[in-house]
Coordinates of C-alpha atoms (C1' of nucleotides) in Angstrom, one line a residue:
Chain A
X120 CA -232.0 72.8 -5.1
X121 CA -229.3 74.1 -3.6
X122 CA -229.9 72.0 -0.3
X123 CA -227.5 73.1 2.1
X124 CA -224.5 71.3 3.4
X125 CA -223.5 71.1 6.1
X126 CA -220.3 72.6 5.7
X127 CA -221.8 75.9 4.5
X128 CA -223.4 75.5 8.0
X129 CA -219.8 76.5 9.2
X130 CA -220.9 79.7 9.8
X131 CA -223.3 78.7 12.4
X132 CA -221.1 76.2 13.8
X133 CA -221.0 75.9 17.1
X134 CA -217.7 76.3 17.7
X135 CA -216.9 79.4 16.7
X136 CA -214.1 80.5 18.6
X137 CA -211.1 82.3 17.3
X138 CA -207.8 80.4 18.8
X139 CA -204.9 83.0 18.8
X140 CA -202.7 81.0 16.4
X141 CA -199.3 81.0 17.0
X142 CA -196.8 81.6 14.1
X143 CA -195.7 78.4 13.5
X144 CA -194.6 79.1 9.9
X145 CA -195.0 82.8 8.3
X146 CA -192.7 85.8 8.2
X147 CA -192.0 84.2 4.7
X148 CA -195.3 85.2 3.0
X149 CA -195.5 88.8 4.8
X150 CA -192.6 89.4 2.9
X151 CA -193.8 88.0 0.2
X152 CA -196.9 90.0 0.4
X153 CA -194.8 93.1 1.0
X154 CA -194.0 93.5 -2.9
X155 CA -197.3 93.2 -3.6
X156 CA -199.2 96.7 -5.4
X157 CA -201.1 98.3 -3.0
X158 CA -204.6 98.4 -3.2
X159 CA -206.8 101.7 -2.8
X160 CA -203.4 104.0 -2.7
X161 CA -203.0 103.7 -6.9
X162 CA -207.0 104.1 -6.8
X163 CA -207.0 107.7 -6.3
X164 CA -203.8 109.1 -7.8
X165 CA -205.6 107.7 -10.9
X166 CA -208.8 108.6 -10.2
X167 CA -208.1 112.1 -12.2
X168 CA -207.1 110.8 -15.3
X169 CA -208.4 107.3 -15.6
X170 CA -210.1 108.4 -18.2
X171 CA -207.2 109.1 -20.6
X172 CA -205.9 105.8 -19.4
X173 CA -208.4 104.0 -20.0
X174 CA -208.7 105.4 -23.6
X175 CA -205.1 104.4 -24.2
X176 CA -205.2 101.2 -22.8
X177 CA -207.9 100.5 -24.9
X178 CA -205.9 102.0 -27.8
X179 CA -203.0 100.1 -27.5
X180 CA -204.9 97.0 -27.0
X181 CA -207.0 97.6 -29.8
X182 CA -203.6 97.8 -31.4
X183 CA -201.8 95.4 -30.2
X184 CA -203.8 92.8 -31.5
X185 CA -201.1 92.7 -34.4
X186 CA -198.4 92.2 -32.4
X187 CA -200.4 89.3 -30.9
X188 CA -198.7 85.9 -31.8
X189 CA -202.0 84.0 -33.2
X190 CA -204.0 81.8 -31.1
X191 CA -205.1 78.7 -31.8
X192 CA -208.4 78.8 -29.7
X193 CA -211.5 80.3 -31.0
X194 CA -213.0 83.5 -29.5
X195 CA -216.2 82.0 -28.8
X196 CA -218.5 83.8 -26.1
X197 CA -219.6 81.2 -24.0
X198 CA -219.8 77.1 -24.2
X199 CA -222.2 75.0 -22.6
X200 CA -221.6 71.5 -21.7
X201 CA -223.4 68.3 -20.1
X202 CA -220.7 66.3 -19.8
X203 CA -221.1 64.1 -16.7
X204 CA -218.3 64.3 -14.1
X205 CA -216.7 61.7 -13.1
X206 CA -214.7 61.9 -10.1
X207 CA -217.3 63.9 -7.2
X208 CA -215.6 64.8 -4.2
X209 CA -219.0 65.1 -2.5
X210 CA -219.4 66.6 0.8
X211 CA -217.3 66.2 4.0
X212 CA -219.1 67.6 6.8
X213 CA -216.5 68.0 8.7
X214 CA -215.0 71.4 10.1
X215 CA -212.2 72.9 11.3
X216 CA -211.8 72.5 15.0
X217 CA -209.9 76.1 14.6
X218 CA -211.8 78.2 12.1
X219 CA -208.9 81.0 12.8
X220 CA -209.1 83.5 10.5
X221 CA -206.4 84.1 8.0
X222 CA -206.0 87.3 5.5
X223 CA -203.9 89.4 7.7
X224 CA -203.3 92.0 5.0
X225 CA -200.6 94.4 5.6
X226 CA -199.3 95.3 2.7
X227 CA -197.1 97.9 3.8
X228 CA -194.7 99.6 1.5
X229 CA -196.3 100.3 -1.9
X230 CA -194.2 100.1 -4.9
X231 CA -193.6 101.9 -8.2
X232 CA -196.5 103.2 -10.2
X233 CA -197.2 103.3 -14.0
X234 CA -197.3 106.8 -14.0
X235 CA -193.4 107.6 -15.0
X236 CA -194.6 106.6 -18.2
X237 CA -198.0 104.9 -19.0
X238 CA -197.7 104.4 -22.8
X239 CA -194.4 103.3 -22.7
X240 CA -195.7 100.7 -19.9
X241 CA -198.4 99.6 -21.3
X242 CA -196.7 98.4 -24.7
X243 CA -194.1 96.9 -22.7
X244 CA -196.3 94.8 -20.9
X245 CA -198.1 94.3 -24.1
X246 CA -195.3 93.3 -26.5
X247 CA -193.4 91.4 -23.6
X248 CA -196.2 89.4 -23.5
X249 CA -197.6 91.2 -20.2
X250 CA -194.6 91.0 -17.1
X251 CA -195.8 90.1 -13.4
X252 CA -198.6 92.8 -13.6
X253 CA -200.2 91.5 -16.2
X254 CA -200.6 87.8 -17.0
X255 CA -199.2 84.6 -16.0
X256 CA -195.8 84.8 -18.1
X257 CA -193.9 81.8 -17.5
X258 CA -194.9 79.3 -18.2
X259 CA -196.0 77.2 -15.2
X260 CA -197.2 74.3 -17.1
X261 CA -193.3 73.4 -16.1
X262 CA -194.2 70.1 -14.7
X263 CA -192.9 67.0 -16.3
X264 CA -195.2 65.6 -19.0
X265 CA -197.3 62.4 -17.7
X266 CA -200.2 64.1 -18.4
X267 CA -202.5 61.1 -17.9
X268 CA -201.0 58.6 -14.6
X269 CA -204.5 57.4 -14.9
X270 CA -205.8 54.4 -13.2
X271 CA -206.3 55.0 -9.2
X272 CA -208.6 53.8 -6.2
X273 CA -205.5 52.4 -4.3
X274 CA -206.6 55.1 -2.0
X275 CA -205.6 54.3 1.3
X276 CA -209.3 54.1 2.4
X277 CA -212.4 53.6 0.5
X278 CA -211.6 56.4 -1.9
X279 CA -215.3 56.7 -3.4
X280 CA -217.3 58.9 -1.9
X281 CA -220.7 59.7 -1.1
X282 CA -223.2 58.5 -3.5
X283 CA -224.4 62.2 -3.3
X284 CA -222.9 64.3 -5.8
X285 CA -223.5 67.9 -4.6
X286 CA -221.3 70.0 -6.3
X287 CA -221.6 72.7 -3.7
X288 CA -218.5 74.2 -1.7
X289 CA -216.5 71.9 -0.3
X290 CA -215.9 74.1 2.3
X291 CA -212.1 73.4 3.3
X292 CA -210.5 76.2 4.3
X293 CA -207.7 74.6 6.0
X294 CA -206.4 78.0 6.3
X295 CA -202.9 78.7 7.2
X296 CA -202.5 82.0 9.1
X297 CA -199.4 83.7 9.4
X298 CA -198.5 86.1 11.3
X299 CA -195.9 88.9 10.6
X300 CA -195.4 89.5 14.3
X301 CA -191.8 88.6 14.9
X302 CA -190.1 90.7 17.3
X303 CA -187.6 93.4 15.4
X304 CA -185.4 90.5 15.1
X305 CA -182.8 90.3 12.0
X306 CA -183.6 86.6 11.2
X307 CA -187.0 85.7 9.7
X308 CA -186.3 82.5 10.2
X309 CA -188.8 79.3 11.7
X310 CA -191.1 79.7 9.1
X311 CA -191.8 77.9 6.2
X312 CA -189.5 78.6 3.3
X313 CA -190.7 78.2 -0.1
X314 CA -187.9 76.7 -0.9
X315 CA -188.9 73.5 1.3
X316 CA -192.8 73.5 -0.1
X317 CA -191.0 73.7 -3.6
X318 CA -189.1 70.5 -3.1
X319 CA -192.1 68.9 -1.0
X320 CA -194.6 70.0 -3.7
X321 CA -192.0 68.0 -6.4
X322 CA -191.6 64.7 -4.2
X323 CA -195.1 64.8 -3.8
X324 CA -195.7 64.8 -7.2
X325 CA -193.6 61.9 -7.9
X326 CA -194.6 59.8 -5.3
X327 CA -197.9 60.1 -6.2
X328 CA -197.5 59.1 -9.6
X329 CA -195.9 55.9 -8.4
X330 CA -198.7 55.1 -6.7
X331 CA -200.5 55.4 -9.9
X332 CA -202.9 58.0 -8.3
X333 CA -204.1 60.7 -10.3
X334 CA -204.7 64.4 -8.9
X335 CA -208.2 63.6 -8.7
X336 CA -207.9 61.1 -6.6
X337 CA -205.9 62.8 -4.1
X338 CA -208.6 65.3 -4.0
X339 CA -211.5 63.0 -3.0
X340 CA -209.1 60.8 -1.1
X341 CA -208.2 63.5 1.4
X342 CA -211.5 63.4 2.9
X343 CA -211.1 59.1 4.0
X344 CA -208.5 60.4 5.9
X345 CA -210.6 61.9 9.1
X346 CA -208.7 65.0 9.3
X347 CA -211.5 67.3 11.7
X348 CA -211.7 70.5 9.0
X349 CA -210.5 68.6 6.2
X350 CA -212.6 67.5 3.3
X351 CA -211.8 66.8 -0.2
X352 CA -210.2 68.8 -2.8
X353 CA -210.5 69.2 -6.1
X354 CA -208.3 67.6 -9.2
X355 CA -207.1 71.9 -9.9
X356 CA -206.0 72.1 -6.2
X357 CA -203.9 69.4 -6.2
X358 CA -202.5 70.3 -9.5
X359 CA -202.2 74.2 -8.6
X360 CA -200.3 72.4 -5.1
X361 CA -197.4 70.5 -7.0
X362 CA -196.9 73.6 -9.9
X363 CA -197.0 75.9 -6.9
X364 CA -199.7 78.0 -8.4
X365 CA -201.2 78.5 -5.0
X366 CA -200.6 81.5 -2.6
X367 CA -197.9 80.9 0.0
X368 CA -200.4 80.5 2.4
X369 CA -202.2 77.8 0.7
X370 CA -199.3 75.9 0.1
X371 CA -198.4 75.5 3.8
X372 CA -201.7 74.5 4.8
X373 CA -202.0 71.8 2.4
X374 CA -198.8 70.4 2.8
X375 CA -199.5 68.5 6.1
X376 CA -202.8 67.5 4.5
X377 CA -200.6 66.0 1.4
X378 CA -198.1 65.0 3.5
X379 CA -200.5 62.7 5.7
X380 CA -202.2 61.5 2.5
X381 CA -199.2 60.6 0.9
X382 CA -198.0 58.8 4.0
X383 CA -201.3 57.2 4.2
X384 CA -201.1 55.7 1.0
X385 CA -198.3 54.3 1.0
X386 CA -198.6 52.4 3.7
X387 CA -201.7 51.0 2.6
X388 CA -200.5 50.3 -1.0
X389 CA -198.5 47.5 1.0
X390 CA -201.2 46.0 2.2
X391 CA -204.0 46.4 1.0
X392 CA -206.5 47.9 -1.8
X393 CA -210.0 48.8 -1.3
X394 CA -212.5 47.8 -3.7
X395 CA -212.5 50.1 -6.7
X396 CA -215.8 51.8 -6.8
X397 CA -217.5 54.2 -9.1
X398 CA -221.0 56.6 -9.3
X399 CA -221.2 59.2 -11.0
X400 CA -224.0 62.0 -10.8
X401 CA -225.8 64.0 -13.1
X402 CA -225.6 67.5 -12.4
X403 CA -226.5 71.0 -14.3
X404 CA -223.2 71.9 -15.1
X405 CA -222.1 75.4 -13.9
X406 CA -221.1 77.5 -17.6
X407 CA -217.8 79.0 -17.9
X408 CA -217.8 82.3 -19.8
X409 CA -214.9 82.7 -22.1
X410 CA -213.7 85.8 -23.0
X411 CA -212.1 86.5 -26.4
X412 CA -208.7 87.3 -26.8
X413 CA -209.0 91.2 -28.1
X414 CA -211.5 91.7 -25.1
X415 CA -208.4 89.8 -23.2
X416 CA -205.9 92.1 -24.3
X417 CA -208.1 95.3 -23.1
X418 CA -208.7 94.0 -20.0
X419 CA -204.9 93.4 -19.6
X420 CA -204.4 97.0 -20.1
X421 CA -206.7 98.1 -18.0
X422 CA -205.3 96.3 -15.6
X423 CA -201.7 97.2 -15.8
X424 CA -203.1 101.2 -15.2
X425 CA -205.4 100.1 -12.2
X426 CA -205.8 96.9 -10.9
X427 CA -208.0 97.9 -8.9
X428 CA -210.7 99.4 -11.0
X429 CA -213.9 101.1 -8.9
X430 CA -217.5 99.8 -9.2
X431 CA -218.2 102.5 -11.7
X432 CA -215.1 101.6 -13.9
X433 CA -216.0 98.4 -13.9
X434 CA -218.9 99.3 -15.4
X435 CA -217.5 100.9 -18.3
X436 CA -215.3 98.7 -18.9
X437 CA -218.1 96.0 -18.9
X438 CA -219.8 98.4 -21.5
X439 CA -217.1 98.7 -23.9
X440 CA -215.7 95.3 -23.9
X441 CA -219.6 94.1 -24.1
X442 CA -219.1 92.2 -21.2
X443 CA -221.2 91.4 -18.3
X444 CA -220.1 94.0 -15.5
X445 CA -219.5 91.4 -13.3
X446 CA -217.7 89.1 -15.4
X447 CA -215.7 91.9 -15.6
X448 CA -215.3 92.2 -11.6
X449 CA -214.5 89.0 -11.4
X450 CA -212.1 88.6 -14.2
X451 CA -210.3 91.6 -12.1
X452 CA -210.4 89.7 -8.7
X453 CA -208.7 86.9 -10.5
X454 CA -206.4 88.6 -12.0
X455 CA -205.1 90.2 -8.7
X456 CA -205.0 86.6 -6.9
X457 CA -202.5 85.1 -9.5
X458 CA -200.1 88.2 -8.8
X459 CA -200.2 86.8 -5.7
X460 CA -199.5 82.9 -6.6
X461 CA -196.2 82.0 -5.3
X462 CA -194.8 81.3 -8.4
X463 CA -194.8 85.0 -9.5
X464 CA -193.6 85.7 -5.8
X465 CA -191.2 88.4 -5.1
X466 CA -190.4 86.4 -2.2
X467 CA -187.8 84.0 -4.7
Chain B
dA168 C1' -203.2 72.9 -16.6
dT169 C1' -206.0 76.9 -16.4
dG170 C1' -209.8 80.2 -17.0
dC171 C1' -213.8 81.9 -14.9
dA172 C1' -216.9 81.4 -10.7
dT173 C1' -218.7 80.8 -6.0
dG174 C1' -218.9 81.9 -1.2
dA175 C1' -217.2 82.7 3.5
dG176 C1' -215.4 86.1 6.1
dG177 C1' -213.8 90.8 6.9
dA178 C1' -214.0 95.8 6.7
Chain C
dC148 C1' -216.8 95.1 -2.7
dC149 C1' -212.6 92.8 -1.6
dT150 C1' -209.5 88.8 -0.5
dC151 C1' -208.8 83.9 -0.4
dA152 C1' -209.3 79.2 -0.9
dT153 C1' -211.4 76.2 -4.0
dG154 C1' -213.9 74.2 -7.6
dC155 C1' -216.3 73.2 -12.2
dA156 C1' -215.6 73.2 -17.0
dT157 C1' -212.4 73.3 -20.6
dA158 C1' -208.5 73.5 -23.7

DNA sequence: ATGCATGAGGA
DNA sequence: CCTCATGCATA
């Protein structure tokens, strides 16, 4: 199993060099970033009395499970499925002729902690269903309501794939990098705005649907487009592109991608369609733990106290909720990306 | 549309 | 171990 593509040969690529990329579009998401809590800092003010914390967290969620509007999904542990997929991206060997690096963390300026106050916090989070620091409030499911534009193939190449259905990585990265380099100027400007990926992401989403493509299409129809470092992507990147649940960064660097697609297609909707194929593989499907609602809950209020939870926290918390510990790490590490989606940006 | 997961790359 | 970009599986 687990034969190796070649994109996870990326590492070993040959062309490994480092271009110095040029801010083309970025101050925007430094200052986006800029709101964002800082990382170890909050770590070790808490380190002291975590414990209390985490008692009360726990507490409150434990209590809070009344004040919890019902939910209609059951608290199952885990599912299993064999379901055969349908649409597989498959592999796209290709790399990106600039493997630049990205993650140019510099959160500087920390803001508030919960420490003015950590009950009181906590059931505000909790009984307002959980602000920016918690959860995913609004609701980003925003987007019109065609659910199902199904029907597609009128990729503007062959828009089937590879009749090898590897599920691996796919190995993309088309990394945007951003730099918050800008001389001590007074006007950020140049950049990408989100404003402009907002209004992109919506056209795009519109357009698409009149070509009668579905997300999942895109996805697999990116790759027919050549672009060196640009495979496929999945149906949930495409979606996450037009609600704008991606991080700034993201955004911009699909945006050309969807942009060229987009124009692509359309041009070859006029004149032609390629044959409609389909395959399908059967793969062991990856399982998905779920994690019920009251364990949910805890977690939330961990995380409103420390986001950042140490190895050894973790590990508690893995213990009391009965979870795996890294479940529990992971369900942390999430948690801390969609803080940073652009939607919840403090950079609106 | 989203929750949980994987993996590369970076300290 | 983290961050990030992405994806499979699912509601």
């Amino acid at each position: 199993m687990m034969s190796m593509n070649s994109k996870q040969a990326f590492s070993m690529h040959p062309i490994l060099h480092e271009p110095k990329y040029t801010s083309l579009h970025s101050s925007t998401e430094a200052i986006r970033r800029a709101c964002l809590p800082n990382p170890q800092l909050q770590g070790n003010i808490f380190a002291g009395f975590d414990e209390s914390l985490l008692s009360r967290a726990e507490a409150l969620a434990a209590v809070d499970i009344v004040t919890q509007k019902s939910h209609p999904f059951k608290p199952d542990a885990t599912y299993h499925t064999m379901s055969s997929v349908a649409c597989t991206p498959t592999s796209s060997s290709v790399h990106l002729p600039h493997p630049s690096v990205l993650t140019s963390h510099h959160h500087h300026h920390h803001h508030h902690q919960p420490s003015h106050g950590l009950e009181g916090d906590l059931l505000d989070h909790m009984n307002h269903g959980l602000s920016l620091g918690g959860m995913g409030g609004p609701e980003m499911g925003s987007t019109p309501s065609h659910p199902h534009s199904h029907m597609a193939a009128m990729n503007p190449m062959s828009p089937h794939a590879h009749p090898h259905p590897h599920h691996h990585q796919t190995m993309n990265m088309v990394h945007a990098h951003s730099l918050t380099t800008h001389a001590g100027l007074g006007g950020p400007e140049g950049d990408a705005d989100p404003r402009e990926l907002e209004s992109f992401a919506e056209r795009f989403k519109q357009r698409r649907i009149k070509l009668g493509v579905t997300q999942a299409d895109v996805g697999s129809a990116l790759a027919n487009l050549k672009i060196p470092g640009v495979g496929c992507l999945s149906q949930s990147t495409i979606c996450r592109f037009e609600s704008l649940t991606l991080s700034h960064n993201n955004m911009i660097a699909l945006k050309p991608i969807l942009e060229a697609w987009l124009d692509e297609a359309e041009r070859a909707q006029r004149e032609k369609m390629t044959k409609p194929e389909l395959f399908n593989g059967g793969d062991r499907k990856r399982k998905r733990t779920s994690i019920a609602a009251p364990e949910k809950r805890s977690l939330e209020a961990y995380f409103a106290v420390q986001p950042r939870p140490s190895s050894e926290k973790i590990a508690a918390i893995a213990e009391k909720l009965d979870l795996k510990k890294n479940v529990v790490r992971v369900w942390f590490c999430n948690q801390r990306q969609k803080q940073k989606r652009m939607k919840f940006s403090a950079t609106h």
